[in-house]
Amino acid sequence: MVKTLYDSDMRALAHQTVDALFDHVEGIAGRRVVDWQTPDELRARVRIDDRGGADGMALLRDLMENAIQLHHPAYMGHQVCPPFPTSVIADLVISTLNQSTAVWEMSPIGTVIEQEVVRWLADRAGYPATSLGTAVSGGSAANLTALLAARAHWNSKRESGVGSRVSEKNHASTPDSRPPTPSRPVILCSADAHYSIARAASIMGIASDDVVKVATDDQHRLDLDVLAAALRERKVMAIVATSGSTATGAFDDLRAIAALRDRHDTWLHVDAAHGASVVLSERLRPLVDGLDLADSLAWDPHKMLWMSLAMGVVLVRDGRWLRRAFEADAPYLFNAERASDNIGEMTIQCSKRADAIKLWLTLQMFGTQPFVSAMEHVTDLTRYLYDAVVASSDFEAMHVPDFNIFCFRHRSDDATNAELRERLIRSGQAWITSTVLKGQRVLRVTMINPRTERGDVDRMLAALRRFAAT
Ligand SMILES: Cc1ncc(COP(=O)(O)O)c(C=O)c1O
């Protein structure tokens, strides 16, 4: 008989691993954020010896040591979170049970948990009962999925030759007598839109010229006048707004954009991968005022709800367009009786990890309070950094932060700013990122670790100053 490996050695390794992980996270502040190594040094560590025989615990410890330490309070880098432990614990269970949630009969319990989580998120977004959605691998997949639903809507308008917006409150839905929709689907998005919008368009066969980038205002929000002018020039398949843009965390004015959407009878997708979670905080919710008016939205619990990778969600206000986009003939999996429960009938994936379980477990155990306090804490810390930068003579703020992303710059040239970031992260003292904003190299911070405190922010700035002085 083939040995399954589920033996007492594995149980012991599992226990040791959990202890080692908790020790690692608890002791993290005493380490460097990363021990910088070259790709060759790292490759040498991981070379496979297929005769086996390695000490599993030693390998796992080595992996922990050599990771970028997202749990470190001085990690203020990319939009990848140090996940809540409930999510990590759920991950072990999700992997062990390995339920695939695309087809009802393959995981009834995984299916209903995903449906429950998606419904809960849709309610929080202010979406009606007719909305549908699925868990996806993240914001990129959510944006592609939503744009496919937008195209199903667009195609149906073309076929009928009239405005076919589904009649609902909040939507200007009157069938109109305007000429049939032209055949090239155009997307209007912000100049600061995440690259996954252009990539989704290219996957969908939309010409790059038909992804029109709309300029942003001085706070990096979609410029409404420029958007209105662009809409007057052409009929579009979809407008893409952003709630929490990647570069600066800017929130577009969704209510105003939804009004333009109504006037021009098109689709509004909101890439709220980063920012949708603020709906849970009474204090931060005004940032996404009008989110409920969007036709679709992307929401990543693996960003600002501190879930481990990968967990994104796509929501479509009128779920019929999501279903229409993914109609498939697969009698070996799908049948009419279970159509409404087969999540695979409205998503790209077929093998589909039951990731919604981690958010479900966290909410069931703790409710929304840990999310709200963590979000408000990182927002306050970002503001603290902004104030320190504004009060300084050697740094300048590039914008006023709305949430937890902030770009600033040493008052020197681009090359110095790039080098400051490089020296900081190689030193292991803190981790920040860098980007180009309106042609200038800037330093960029995402406050995403609820353990980061003001002292960590002060130390990060002091380290940058020390490097600048040499
Ligand atoms: C605004 C926005 N949209 C989409 C994405 C892509 O999300 P994911 O990395 O989960 O695919 C990001 C990621 O940083 C983002 O900031």
CSV table of C-alpha atoms and ligand atoms in Angstrom, one decimal:
chain,number,residue,atom,x,y,z
A,1,MET,CA,0.0,0.0,0.0
A,2,VAL,CA,1.2,3.5,-0.8
A,3,LYS,CA,2.2,5.3,2.4
A,4,THR,CA,0.0,8.5,2.7
A,5,LEU,CA,2.6,10.2,5.0
A,6,TYR,CA,-0.2,11.0,7.6
A,7,ASP,CA,1.8,9.5,10.4
A,8,SER,CA,3.0,10.5,13.8
A,9,ASP,CA,6.2,12.2,12.3
A,10,MET,CA,4.0,14.5,10.3
A,11,ARG,CA,1.8,15.3,13.3
A,12,ALA,CA,5.0,16.2,15.2
A,13,LEU,CA,6.2,18.4,12.3
A,14,ALA,CA,2.9,20.1,12.1
A,15,HIS,CA,3.0,21.0,15.8
A,16,GLN,CA,6.6,22.1,15.6
A,17,THR,CA,5.8,24.3,12.6
A,18,VAL,CA,2.9,26.0,14.3
A,19,ASP,CA,5.1,26.7,17.4
A,20,ALA,CA,7.9,27.9,15.2
A,21,LEU,CA,5.6,30.3,13.3
A,22,PHE,CA,4.1,31.8,16.4
A,23,ASP,CA,7.7,32.2,17.9
A,24,HIS,CA,8.8,33.7,14.6
A,25,VAL,CA,6.0,36.3,14.6
A,26,GLU,CA,6.3,37.1,18.3
A,27,GLY,CA,10.0,37.6,18.1
A,28,ILE,CA,10.0,39.5,14.8
A,29,ALA,CA,10.8,43.0,16.1
A,30,GLY,CA,14.3,41.9,17.1
A,31,ARG,CA,15.1,40.9,13.6
A,32,ARG,CA,15.9,42.8,10.4
A,33,VAL,CA,13.0,43.2,7.9
A,34,VAL,CA,15.0,41.3,5.5
A,35,ASP,CA,18.5,39.8,5.3
A,36,TRP,CA,19.5,41.0,1.9
A,37,GLN,CA,20.9,38.3,-0.4
A,38,THR,CA,21.6,38.1,-4.1
A,39,PRO,CA,19.4,35.8,-6.3
A,40,ASP,CA,22.4,33.4,-6.6
A,41,GLU,CA,22.8,33.2,-2.8
A,42,LEU,CA,19.1,32.5,-2.5
A,43,ARG,CA,19.1,29.9,-5.3
A,44,ALA,CA,21.9,28.1,-3.6
A,45,ARG,CA,19.7,27.7,-0.5
A,46,VAL,CA,16.8,26.1,-2.3
A,47,ARG,CA,18.3,23.7,-4.8
A,48,ILE,CA,16.3,20.4,-4.9
A,49,ASP,CA,18.0,17.2,-4.0
A,50,ASP,CA,15.4,14.6,-5.2
A,51,ARG,CA,16.9,11.8,-3.1
A,52,GLY,CA,15.0,13.5,-0.2
A,53,GLY,CA,16.1,13.0,3.4
A,54,ALA,CA,16.2,16.7,4.3
A,55,ASP,CA,15.1,17.8,7.8
A,56,GLY,CA,11.7,19.4,7.1
A,57,MET,CA,11.8,21.6,10.2
A,58,ALA,CA,15.2,22.9,9.3
A,59,LEU,CA,14.0,23.8,5.8
A,60,LEU,CA,10.9,25.5,7.1
A,61,ARG,CA,12.9,27.5,9.6
A,62,ASP,CA,15.3,28.6,6.9
A,63,LEU,CA,12.3,29.7,4.8
A,64,MET,CA,11.0,31.8,7.7
A,65,GLU,CA,14.4,33.4,8.3
A,66,ASN,CA,14.8,34.3,4.6
A,67,ALA,CA,11.4,35.7,4.0
A,68,ILE,CA,10.6,39.4,3.7
A,69,GLN,CA,9.2,39.9,7.2
A,70,LEU,CA,5.8,41.3,6.7
A,71,HIS,CA,5.0,41.0,10.4
A,72,HIS,CA,7.9,43.3,11.2
A,73,PRO,CA,6.6,46.7,12.5
A,74,ALA,CA,9.0,48.5,10.2
A,75,TYR,CA,7.5,46.8,7.1
A,76,MET,CA,5.6,49.7,5.4
A,77,GLY,CA,6.0,48.4,1.9
A,78,HIS,CA,3.7,46.8,-0.7
A,79,GLN,CA,0.0,46.1,-0.3
A,80,VAL,CA,0.6,42.6,1.1
A,81,CYS,CA,-0.5,42.2,4.7
A,82,PRO,CA,0.8,40.3,7.7
A,83,PRO,CA,-2.3,38.1,7.9
A,84,PHE,CA,-4.5,37.7,11.0
A,85,PRO,CA,-3.8,34.3,12.7
A,86,THR,CA,-7.4,33.1,12.1
A,87,SER,CA,-6.7,33.3,8.4
A,88,VAL,CA,-3.5,31.3,8.7
A,89,ILE,CA,-5.2,28.6,10.9
A,90,ALA,CA,-8.0,28.4,8.4
A,91,ASP,CA,-5.5,28.0,5.6
A,92,LEU,CA,-4.3,24.8,7.1
A,93,VAL,CA,-7.8,23.5,7.3
A,94,ILE,CA,-8.7,24.7,3.8
A,95,SER,CA,-5.6,22.9,2.4
A,96,THR,CA,-6.2,19.8,4.3
A,97,LEU,CA,-9.9,19.4,3.3
A,98,ASN,CA,-9.1,20.7,-0.2
A,99,GLN,CA,-12.7,21.5,-1.1
A,100,SER,CA,-13.1,22.8,-4.6
A,101,THR,CA,-15.9,25.3,-4.6
A,102,ALA,CA,-16.7,25.7,-8.3
A,103,VAL,CA,-19.2,22.8,-8.3
A,104,TRP,CA,-21.8,22.3,-5.7
A,105,GLU,CA,-21.4,18.5,-5.4
A,106,MET,CA,-17.7,18.9,-4.9
A,107,SER,CA,-18.1,21.0,-1.8
A,108,PRO,CA,-21.6,21.9,-0.5
A,109,ILE,CA,-20.2,23.3,2.7
A,110,GLY,CA,-17.4,25.3,0.9
A,111,THR,CA,-20.1,26.6,-1.5
A,112,VAL,CA,-22.5,27.9,1.1
A,113,ILE,CA,-19.6,29.5,3.1
A,114,GLU,CA,-18.4,31.3,0.0
A,115,GLN,CA,-22.0,32.4,-0.8
A,116,GLU,CA,-22.5,33.6,2.8
A,117,VAL,CA,-19.2,35.6,2.7
A,118,VAL,CA,-20.0,37.1,-0.7
A,119,ARG,CA,-23.5,38.0,0.4
A,120,TRP,CA,-22.1,39.6,3.6
A,121,LEU,CA,-19.6,41.7,1.6
A,122,ALA,CA,-22.3,42.6,-0.9
A,123,ASP,CA,-24.6,43.8,1.9
A,124,ARG,CA,-21.7,45.9,3.3
A,125,ALA,CA,-21.2,47.4,-0.1
A,126,GLY,CA,-24.9,48.4,-0.2
A,127,TYR,CA,-25.6,46.0,-3.1
A,128,PRO,CA,-29.2,44.6,-3.6
A,129,ALA,CA,-30.2,41.0,-3.3
A,130,THR,CA,-30.0,40.6,-7.1
A,131,SER,CA,-26.2,41.1,-6.9
A,132,LEU,CA,-23.9,38.1,-7.3
A,133,GLY,CA,-20.2,37.6,-6.9
A,134,THR,CA,-17.5,35.1,-6.3
A,135,ALA,CA,-14.2,34.8,-4.5
A,136,VAL,CA,-11.3,35.1,-6.9
A,137,SER,CA,-7.5,35.1,-6.6
A,138,GLY,CA,-7.3,38.9,-6.1
A,139,GLY,CA,-7.9,42.3,-7.6
A,140,SER,CA,-6.5,41.5,-11.0
A,141,ALA,CA,-8.9,38.5,-11.5
A,142,ALA,CA,-11.7,40.6,-10.0
A,143,ASN,CA,-11.1,43.4,-12.5
A,144,LEU,CA,-11.0,40.9,-15.4
A,145,THR,CA,-14.2,39.2,-14.2
A,146,ALA,CA,-16.1,42.4,-13.8
A,147,LEU,CA,-15.0,43.7,-17.2
A,148,LEU,CA,-16.2,40.4,-18.8
A,149,ALA,CA,-19.6,41.1,-17.1
A,150,ALA,CA,-19.5,44.7,-18.5
A,151,ARG,CA,-18.9,43.3,-21.9
A,152,ALA,CA,-21.8,40.9,-21.7
A,153,HIS,CA,-23.9,44.0,-20.9
A,154,TRP,CA,-22.4,45.9,-23.8
A,155,ASN,CA,-22.9,43.0,-26.2
A,156,SER,CA,-26.5,42.8,-25.2
A,157,LYS,CA,-27.0,46.5,-25.9
A,158,ARG,CA,-25.4,46.0,-29.3
A,159,GLU,CA,-27.7,43.1,-30.1
A,160,SER,CA,-30.8,45.0,-29.1
A,161,GLY,CA,-29.5,48.3,-30.5
A,162,VAL,CA,-30.9,50.2,-27.5
A,163,GLY,CA,-29.8,51.2,-24.0
A,164,SER,CA,-30.5,47.9,-22.2
A,165,ARG,CA,-29.5,48.9,-18.7
A,166,VAL,CA,-31.6,46.8,-16.3
A,167,SER,CA,-34.3,48.8,-14.6
A,168,GLU,CA,-33.3,49.4,-11.0
A,169,LYS,CA,-33.5,52.2,-8.6
A,170,ASN,CA,-30.3,54.4,-8.7
A,171,HIS,CA,-29.8,53.6,-12.4
A,172,ALA,CA,-30.9,55.8,-15.2
A,173,SER,CA,-32.3,52.9,-17.1
A,174,THR,CA,-34.7,54.1,-19.7
A,175,PRO,CA,-34.2,52.3,-23.1
A,176,ASP,CA,-33.2,55.1,-25.4
A,177,SER,CA,-33.6,55.8,-29.0
A,178,ARG,CA,-30.0,56.5,-29.6
A,179,PRO,CA,-28.2,54.8,-32.4
A,180,PRO,CA,-27.0,51.2,-31.9
A,181,THR,CA,-23.9,50.9,-29.8
A,182,PRO,CA,-20.7,50.8,-32.0
A,183,SER,CA,-18.8,47.6,-32.1
A,184,ARG,CA,-15.5,48.5,-30.5
A,185,PRO,CA,-15.7,48.3,-26.7
A,186,VAL,CA,-13.9,51.2,-25.1
A,187,ILE,CA,-12.8,51.4,-21.4
A,188,LEU,CA,-12.2,54.8,-19.7
A,189,CYS,CA,-10.0,54.6,-16.7
A,190,SER,CA,-7.8,56.8,-14.6
A,191,ALA,CA,-4.2,57.5,-15.6
A,192,ASP,CA,-3.5,56.0,-12.1
A,193,ALA,CA,-5.5,52.8,-12.7
A,194,HIS,CA,-3.9,49.6,-11.7
A,195,TYR,CA,-2.1,47.9,-14.6
A,196,SER,CA,-4.5,44.9,-14.3
A,197,ILE,CA,-7.2,47.0,-16.1
A,198,ALA,CA,-5.1,47.3,-19.3
A,199,ARG,CA,-4.1,43.7,-18.9
A,200,ALA,CA,-7.7,42.6,-18.6
A,201,ALA,CA,-8.5,44.6,-21.7
A,202,SER,CA,-5.7,42.9,-23.6
A,203,ILE,CA,-6.8,39.5,-22.5
A,204,MET,CA,-10.3,40.4,-23.7
A,205,GLY,CA,-8.9,41.3,-27.1
A,206,ILE,CA,-9.6,45.0,-26.6
A,207,ALA,CA,-7.1,47.2,-28.5
A,208,SER,CA,-4.7,49.2,-26.2
A,209,ASP,CA,-5.9,52.4,-28.0
A,210,ASP,CA,-9.4,51.6,-26.7
A,211,VAL,CA,-8.2,51.7,-23.1
A,212,VAL,CA,-8.4,55.5,-22.6
A,213,LYS,CA,-6.5,56.9,-19.7
A,214,VAL,CA,-8.2,59.9,-18.1
A,215,ALA,CA,-6.0,62.5,-16.4
A,216,THR,CA,-6.0,62.8,-12.6
A,217,ASP,CA,-6.4,66.0,-10.5
A,218,ASP,CA,-3.8,67.3,-8.0
A,219,GLN,CA,-4.8,64.8,-5.5
A,220,HIS,CA,-4.5,61.9,-8.0
A,221,ARG,CA,-8.3,61.4,-8.4
A,222,LEU,CA,-10.0,60.9,-11.7
A,223,ASP,CA,-10.5,64.4,-13.1
A,224,LEU,CA,-14.3,64.7,-13.5
A,225,ASP,CA,-14.1,67.4,-16.2
A,226,VAL,CA,-11.7,65.4,-18.3
A,227,LEU,CA,-13.9,62.3,-17.8
A,228,ALA,CA,-17.0,64.1,-18.8
A,229,ALA,CA,-15.3,65.4,-21.9
A,230,ALA,CA,-14.1,61.9,-22.8
A,231,LEU,CA,-17.6,60.5,-22.4
A,232,ARG,CA,-19.0,63.2,-24.7
A,233,GLU,CA,-16.5,62.2,-27.4
A,234,ARG,CA,-17.3,58.5,-27.6
A,235,LYS,CA,-19.6,55.7,-26.4
A,236,VAL,CA,-17.9,53.5,-23.9
A,237,MET,CA,-18.3,50.0,-22.7
A,238,ALA,CA,-17.2,50.9,-19.1
A,239,ILE,CA,-15.8,53.5,-16.9
A,240,VAL,CA,-13.3,52.2,-14.3
A,241,ALA,CA,-13.0,54.2,-11.2
A,242,THR,CA,-10.6,53.4,-8.3
A,243,SER,CA,-11.2,53.4,-4.6
A,244,GLY,CA,-7.7,53.4,-3.1
A,245,SER,CA,-5.4,53.7,-6.0
A,246,THR,CA,-2.2,51.7,-6.0
A,247,ALA,CA,0.3,54.6,-6.2
A,248,THR,CA,-1.3,57.1,-3.8
A,249,GLY,CA,-4.3,55.4,-2.2
A,250,ALA,CA,-6.6,58.1,-3.8
A,251,PHE,CA,-10.3,57.6,-3.8
A,252,ASP,CA,-12.2,58.8,-6.9
A,253,ASP,CA,-15.5,60.6,-6.4
A,254,LEU,CA,-17.8,57.7,-7.1
A,255,ARG,CA,-21.1,59.5,-6.7
A,256,ALA,CA,-20.2,62.0,-9.4
A,257,ILE,CA,-18.8,59.3,-11.6
A,258,ALA,CA,-22.0,57.3,-11.2
A,259,ALA,CA,-24.0,60.3,-12.3
A,260,LEU,CA,-21.9,60.5,-15.5
A,261,ARG,CA,-22.4,56.8,-16.0
A,262,ASP,CA,-26.1,57.4,-15.8
A,263,ARG,CA,-26.0,60.3,-18.2
A,264,HIS,CA,-24.0,58.3,-20.8
A,265,ASP,CA,-25.7,54.9,-20.2
A,266,THR,CA,-22.7,52.8,-19.6
A,267,TRP,CA,-21.2,50.5,-17.0
A,268,LEU,CA,-19.3,51.7,-13.9
A,269,HIS,CA,-16.7,49.3,-12.5
A,270,VAL,CA,-14.9,50.3,-9.3
A,271,ASP,CA,-11.5,48.8,-8.6
A,272,ALA,CA,-11.9,49.0,-4.8
A,273,ALA,CA,-9.4,46.1,-4.3
A,274,HIS,CA,-7.5,48.2,-1.8
A,275,GLY,CA,-10.2,50.6,-0.5
A,276,ALA,CA,-13.5,48.8,-0.3
A,277,SER,CA,-12.8,47.5,3.2
A,278,VAL,CA,-13.2,51.1,4.6
A,279,VAL,CA,-17.0,50.5,4.4
A,280,LEU,CA,-16.7,48.7,7.7
A,281,SER,CA,-15.4,51.8,9.5
A,282,GLU,CA,-18.0,54.5,10.2
A,283,ARG,CA,-15.1,57.0,10.3
A,284,LEU,CA,-13.6,56.0,6.9
A,285,ARG,CA,-16.7,55.0,5.0
A,286,PRO,CA,-17.3,58.4,3.5
A,287,LEU,CA,-14.2,57.7,1.3
A,288,VAL,CA,-16.3,55.2,-0.7
A,289,ASP,CA,-19.6,57.2,-0.8
A,290,GLY,CA,-21.4,56.0,-3.8
A,291,LEU,CA,-19.8,52.5,-4.0
A,292,ASP,CA,-23.3,51.0,-3.9
A,293,LEU,CA,-24.0,52.7,-7.3
A,294,ALA,CA,-21.3,50.9,-9.1
A,295,ASP,CA,-22.3,48.1,-11.5
A,296,SER,CA,-19.4,46.0,-10.3
A,297,LEU,CA,-16.6,46.2,-7.9
A,298,ALA,CA,-13.3,44.5,-7.0
A,299,TRP,CA,-12.7,44.0,-3.2
A,300,ASP,CA,-9.5,42.3,-1.9
A,301,PRO,CA,-9.9,40.9,1.7
A,302,HIS,CA,-6.2,39.9,1.2
A,303,LYS,CA,-5.3,43.5,1.4
A,304,MET,CA,-7.1,45.6,4.0
A,305,LEU,CA,-9.0,42.8,5.7
A,306,TRP,CA,-5.7,41.1,6.6
A,307,MET,CA,-6.5,37.8,5.0
A,308,SER,CA,-3.6,35.6,3.7
A,309,LEU,CA,-3.1,35.3,0.0
A,310,ALA,CA,-5.1,34.7,-2.0
A,311,MET,CA,-8.5,36.2,-1.4
A,312,GLY,CA,-10.2,38.7,-3.6
A,313,VAL,CA,-13.9,39.1,-4.4
A,314,VAL,CA,-15.7,40.4,-7.4
A,315,LEU,CA,-19.3,41.7,-7.0
A,316,VAL,CA,-21.7,42.5,-9.8
A,317,ARG,CA,-24.8,44.6,-8.9
A,318,ASP,CA,-27.1,42.9,-11.4
A,319,GLY,CA,-25.8,39.3,-11.1
A,320,ARG,CA,-27.3,38.3,-14.4
A,321,TRP,CA,-24.4,39.9,-16.3
A,322,LEU,CA,-21.9,37.8,-14.3
A,323,ARG,CA,-23.8,34.7,-15.2
A,324,ARG,CA,-24.1,35.8,-18.9
A,325,ALA,CA,-20.4,36.4,-19.1
A,326,PHE,CA,-19.6,32.8,-18.0
A,327,GLU,CA,-22.3,30.7,-19.7
A,328,ALA,CA,-20.7,27.3,-20.3
A,329,ASP,CA,-21.6,23.9,-21.6
A,330,ALA,CA,-20.1,21.3,-19.2
A,331,PRO,CA,-22.7,18.5,-18.5
A,332,TYR,CA,-20.0,16.6,-16.6
A,333,LEU,CA,-20.1,19.3,-13.9
A,334,PHE,CA,-23.0,21.6,-14.3
A,335,ASN,CA,-26.7,20.8,-14.4
A,336,ALA,CA,-29.8,22.9,-14.5
A,337,GLU,CA,-31.1,21.9,-11.0
A,338,ARG,CA,-27.9,23.2,-9.3
A,339,ALA,CA,-27.2,26.1,-11.6
A,340,SER,CA,-27.7,28.7,-8.9
A,341,ASP,CA,-25.3,26.9,-6.5
A,342,ASN,CA,-22.5,26.1,-9.0
A,343,ILE,CA,-20.1,29.0,-8.4
A,344,GLY,CA,-18.1,27.8,-11.3
A,345,GLU,CA,-20.9,29.0,-13.6
A,346,MET,CA,-19.9,32.6,-12.9
A,347,THR,CA,-16.2,32.6,-12.6
A,348,ILE,CA,-13.0,31.8,-14.5
A,349,GLN,CA,-11.8,29.0,-12.2
A,350,CYS,CA,-12.8,25.4,-12.2
A,351,SER,CA,-10.5,24.0,-9.5
A,352,LYS,CA,-11.3,26.7,-6.9
A,353,ARG,CA,-9.8,26.9,-3.4
A,354,ALA,CA,-12.2,27.5,-0.6
A,355,ASP,CA,-10.5,30.7,0.5
A,356,ALA,CA,-13.7,32.3,1.8
A,357,ILE,CA,-13.5,30.1,4.8
A,358,LYS,CA,-10.7,32.3,6.3
A,359,LEU,CA,-12.8,35.4,6.3
A,360,TRP,CA,-15.8,33.5,7.5
A,361,LEU,CA,-13.9,32.1,10.5
A,362,THR,CA,-12.5,35.5,11.4
A,363,LEU,CA,-15.9,37.2,11.2
A,364,GLN,CA,-17.6,34.4,13.2
A,365,MET,CA,-14.9,34.6,15.9
A,366,PHE,CA,-14.3,38.3,16.2
A,367,GLY,CA,-16.8,40.2,14.1
A,368,THR,CA,-15.7,43.4,12.4
A,369,GLN,CA,-13.9,45.0,15.3
A,370,PRO,CA,-10.3,43.8,14.5
A,371,PHE,CA,-10.6,45.1,10.9
A,372,VAL,CA,-12.0,48.5,12.0
A,373,SER,CA,-9.4,49.1,14.6
A,374,ALA,CA,-6.5,47.9,12.4
A,375,MET,CA,-7.7,50.1,9.5
A,376,GLU,CA,-8.2,53.2,11.7
A,377,HIS,CA,-4.8,52.6,13.3
A,378,VAL,CA,-2.9,52.4,10.0
A,379,THR,CA,-4.8,55.5,8.7
A,380,ASP,CA,-3.7,57.5,11.8
A,381,LEU,CA,-0.1,56.4,11.4
A,382,THR,CA,-0.1,57.4,7.8
A,383,ARG,CA,-1.3,60.8,8.8
A,384,TYR,CA,1.4,60.9,11.5
A,385,LEU,CA,4.0,60.3,8.8
A,386,TYR,CA,2.4,62.9,6.6
A,387,ASP,CA,2.5,65.5,9.4
A,388,ALA,CA,6.2,64.7,10.1
A,389,VAL,CA,7.1,65.1,6.4
A,390,VAL,CA,5.2,68.4,6.2
A,391,ALA,CA,6.9,69.7,9.3
A,392,SER,CA,10.3,68.8,8.0
A,393,SER,CA,12.6,70.9,5.8
A,394,ASP,CA,14.3,67.9,4.0
A,395,PHE,CA,11.2,66.0,2.8
A,396,GLU,CA,8.1,67.0,0.9
A,397,ALA,CA,4.6,65.4,0.7
A,398,MET,CA,3.3,64.5,-2.7
A,399,HIS,CA,-0.3,64.5,-1.6
A,400,VAL,CA,-2.5,64.4,1.4
A,401,PRO,CA,-3.1,60.7,2.3
A,402,ASP,CA,-6.7,59.6,2.4
A,403,PHE,CA,-6.1,56.2,3.9
A,404,ASN,CA,-2.9,54.2,4.4
A,405,ILE,CA,-0.8,54.9,1.3
A,406,PHE,CA,1.4,57.9,1.1
A,407,CYS,CA,4.1,59.2,-1.2
A,408,PHE,CA,6.8,61.7,-0.2
A,409,ARG,CA,10.2,62.7,-1.5
A,410,HIS,CA,13.5,63.8,-0.2
A,411,ARG,CA,14.2,67.3,-1.4
A,412,SER,CA,16.9,66.2,-3.8
A,413,ASP,CA,17.0,64.5,-7.2
A,414,ASP,CA,15.4,61.3,-8.5
A,415,ALA,CA,18.6,59.3,-8.3
A,416,THR,CA,19.0,60.2,-4.6
A,417,ASN,CA,15.4,59.2,-3.8
A,418,ALA,CA,15.9,55.9,-5.6
A,419,GLU,CA,19.1,55.3,-3.8
A,420,LEU,CA,17.7,56.2,-0.4
A,421,ARG,CA,15.0,53.5,-0.8
A,422,GLU,CA,17.5,51.0,-1.9
A,423,ARG,CA,19.9,51.6,1.0
A,424,LEU,CA,17.0,51.6,3.5
A,425,ILE,CA,15.7,48.2,2.5
A,426,ARG,CA,19.1,46.7,2.2
A,427,SER,CA,19.9,47.8,5.7
A,428,GLY,CA,17.0,45.7,7.0
A,429,GLN,CA,15.9,48.6,9.2
A,430,ALA,CA,12.6,49.3,7.4
A,431,TRP,CA,10.9,48.4,4.1
A,432,ILE,CA,9.3,51.1,2.0
A,433,THR,CA,8.6,51.2,-1.8
A,434,SER,CA,9.1,53.7,-4.5
A,435,THR,CA,7.2,54.9,-7.6
A,436,VAL,CA,7.1,57.6,-10.2
A,437,LEU,CA,4.4,60.2,-9.7
A,438,LYS,CA,3.8,62.8,-12.5
A,439,GLY,CA,7.3,62.2,-13.7
A,440,GLN,CA,9.1,62.3,-10.4
A,441,ARG,CA,10.7,59.4,-8.5
A,442,VAL,CA,9.1,59.3,-5.0
A,443,LEU,CA,9.2,57.3,-1.9
A,444,ARG,CA,6.0,55.3,-1.1
A,445,VAL,CA,4.7,53.8,2.1
A,446,THR,CA,1.8,51.4,2.7
A,447,MET,CA,1.0,51.3,6.4
A,448,ILE,CA,-0.3,47.8,6.5
A,449,ASN,CA,1.0,46.3,9.7
A,450,PRO,CA,-1.3,46.9,12.7
A,451,ARG,CA,1.8,46.5,14.9
A,452,THR,CA,3.6,49.5,13.4
A,453,GLU,CA,3.8,52.4,15.9
A,454,ARG,CA,4.9,56.0,15.8
A,455,GLY,CA,8.4,55.1,16.9
A,456,ASP,CA,8.8,52.8,13.9
A,457,VAL,CA,7.8,55.7,11.6
A,458,ASP,CA,10.2,58.0,13.4
A,459,ARG,CA,13.0,55.5,13.0
A,460,MET,CA,12.3,54.9,9.3
A,461,LEU,CA,12.5,58.7,8.6
A,462,ALA,CA,15.7,59.0,10.8
A,463,ALA,CA,17.3,56.2,8.8
A,464,LEU,CA,16.5,57.9,5.5
A,465,ARG,CA,18.0,61.1,6.9
A,466,ARG,CA,21.2,59.3,7.9
A,467,PHE,CA,21.5,57.8,4.4
A,468,ALA,CA,20.8,61.2,2.9
A,469,ALA,CA,23.6,62.7,5.0
A,470,THR,CA,26.2,60.3,3.6
B,1,LIG,C1,-6.1,49.3,-6.9
B,1,LIG,C2,-5.6,47.9,-7.2
B,1,LIG,N1,-6.3,47.1,-8.0
B,1,LIG,C3,-5.9,45.8,-8.3
B,1,LIG,C4,-4.7,45.3,-7.7
B,1,LIG,C5,-4.3,43.9,-8.0
B,1,LIG,O1,-4.6,43.1,-7.0
B,1,LIG,P1,-4.0,41.6,-6.9
B,1,LIG,O2,-2.6,41.8,-6.6
B,1,LIG,O3,-4.8,41.0,-5.8
B,1,LIG,O4,-4.3,40.9,-8.2
B,1,LIG,C6,-4.0,46.1,-6.8
B,1,LIG,C7,-2.8,45.5,-6.2
B,1,LIG,O5,-1.9,46.2,-5.7
B,1,LIG,C8,-4.4,47.4,-6.5
B,1,LIG,O6,-3.7,48.2,-5.8
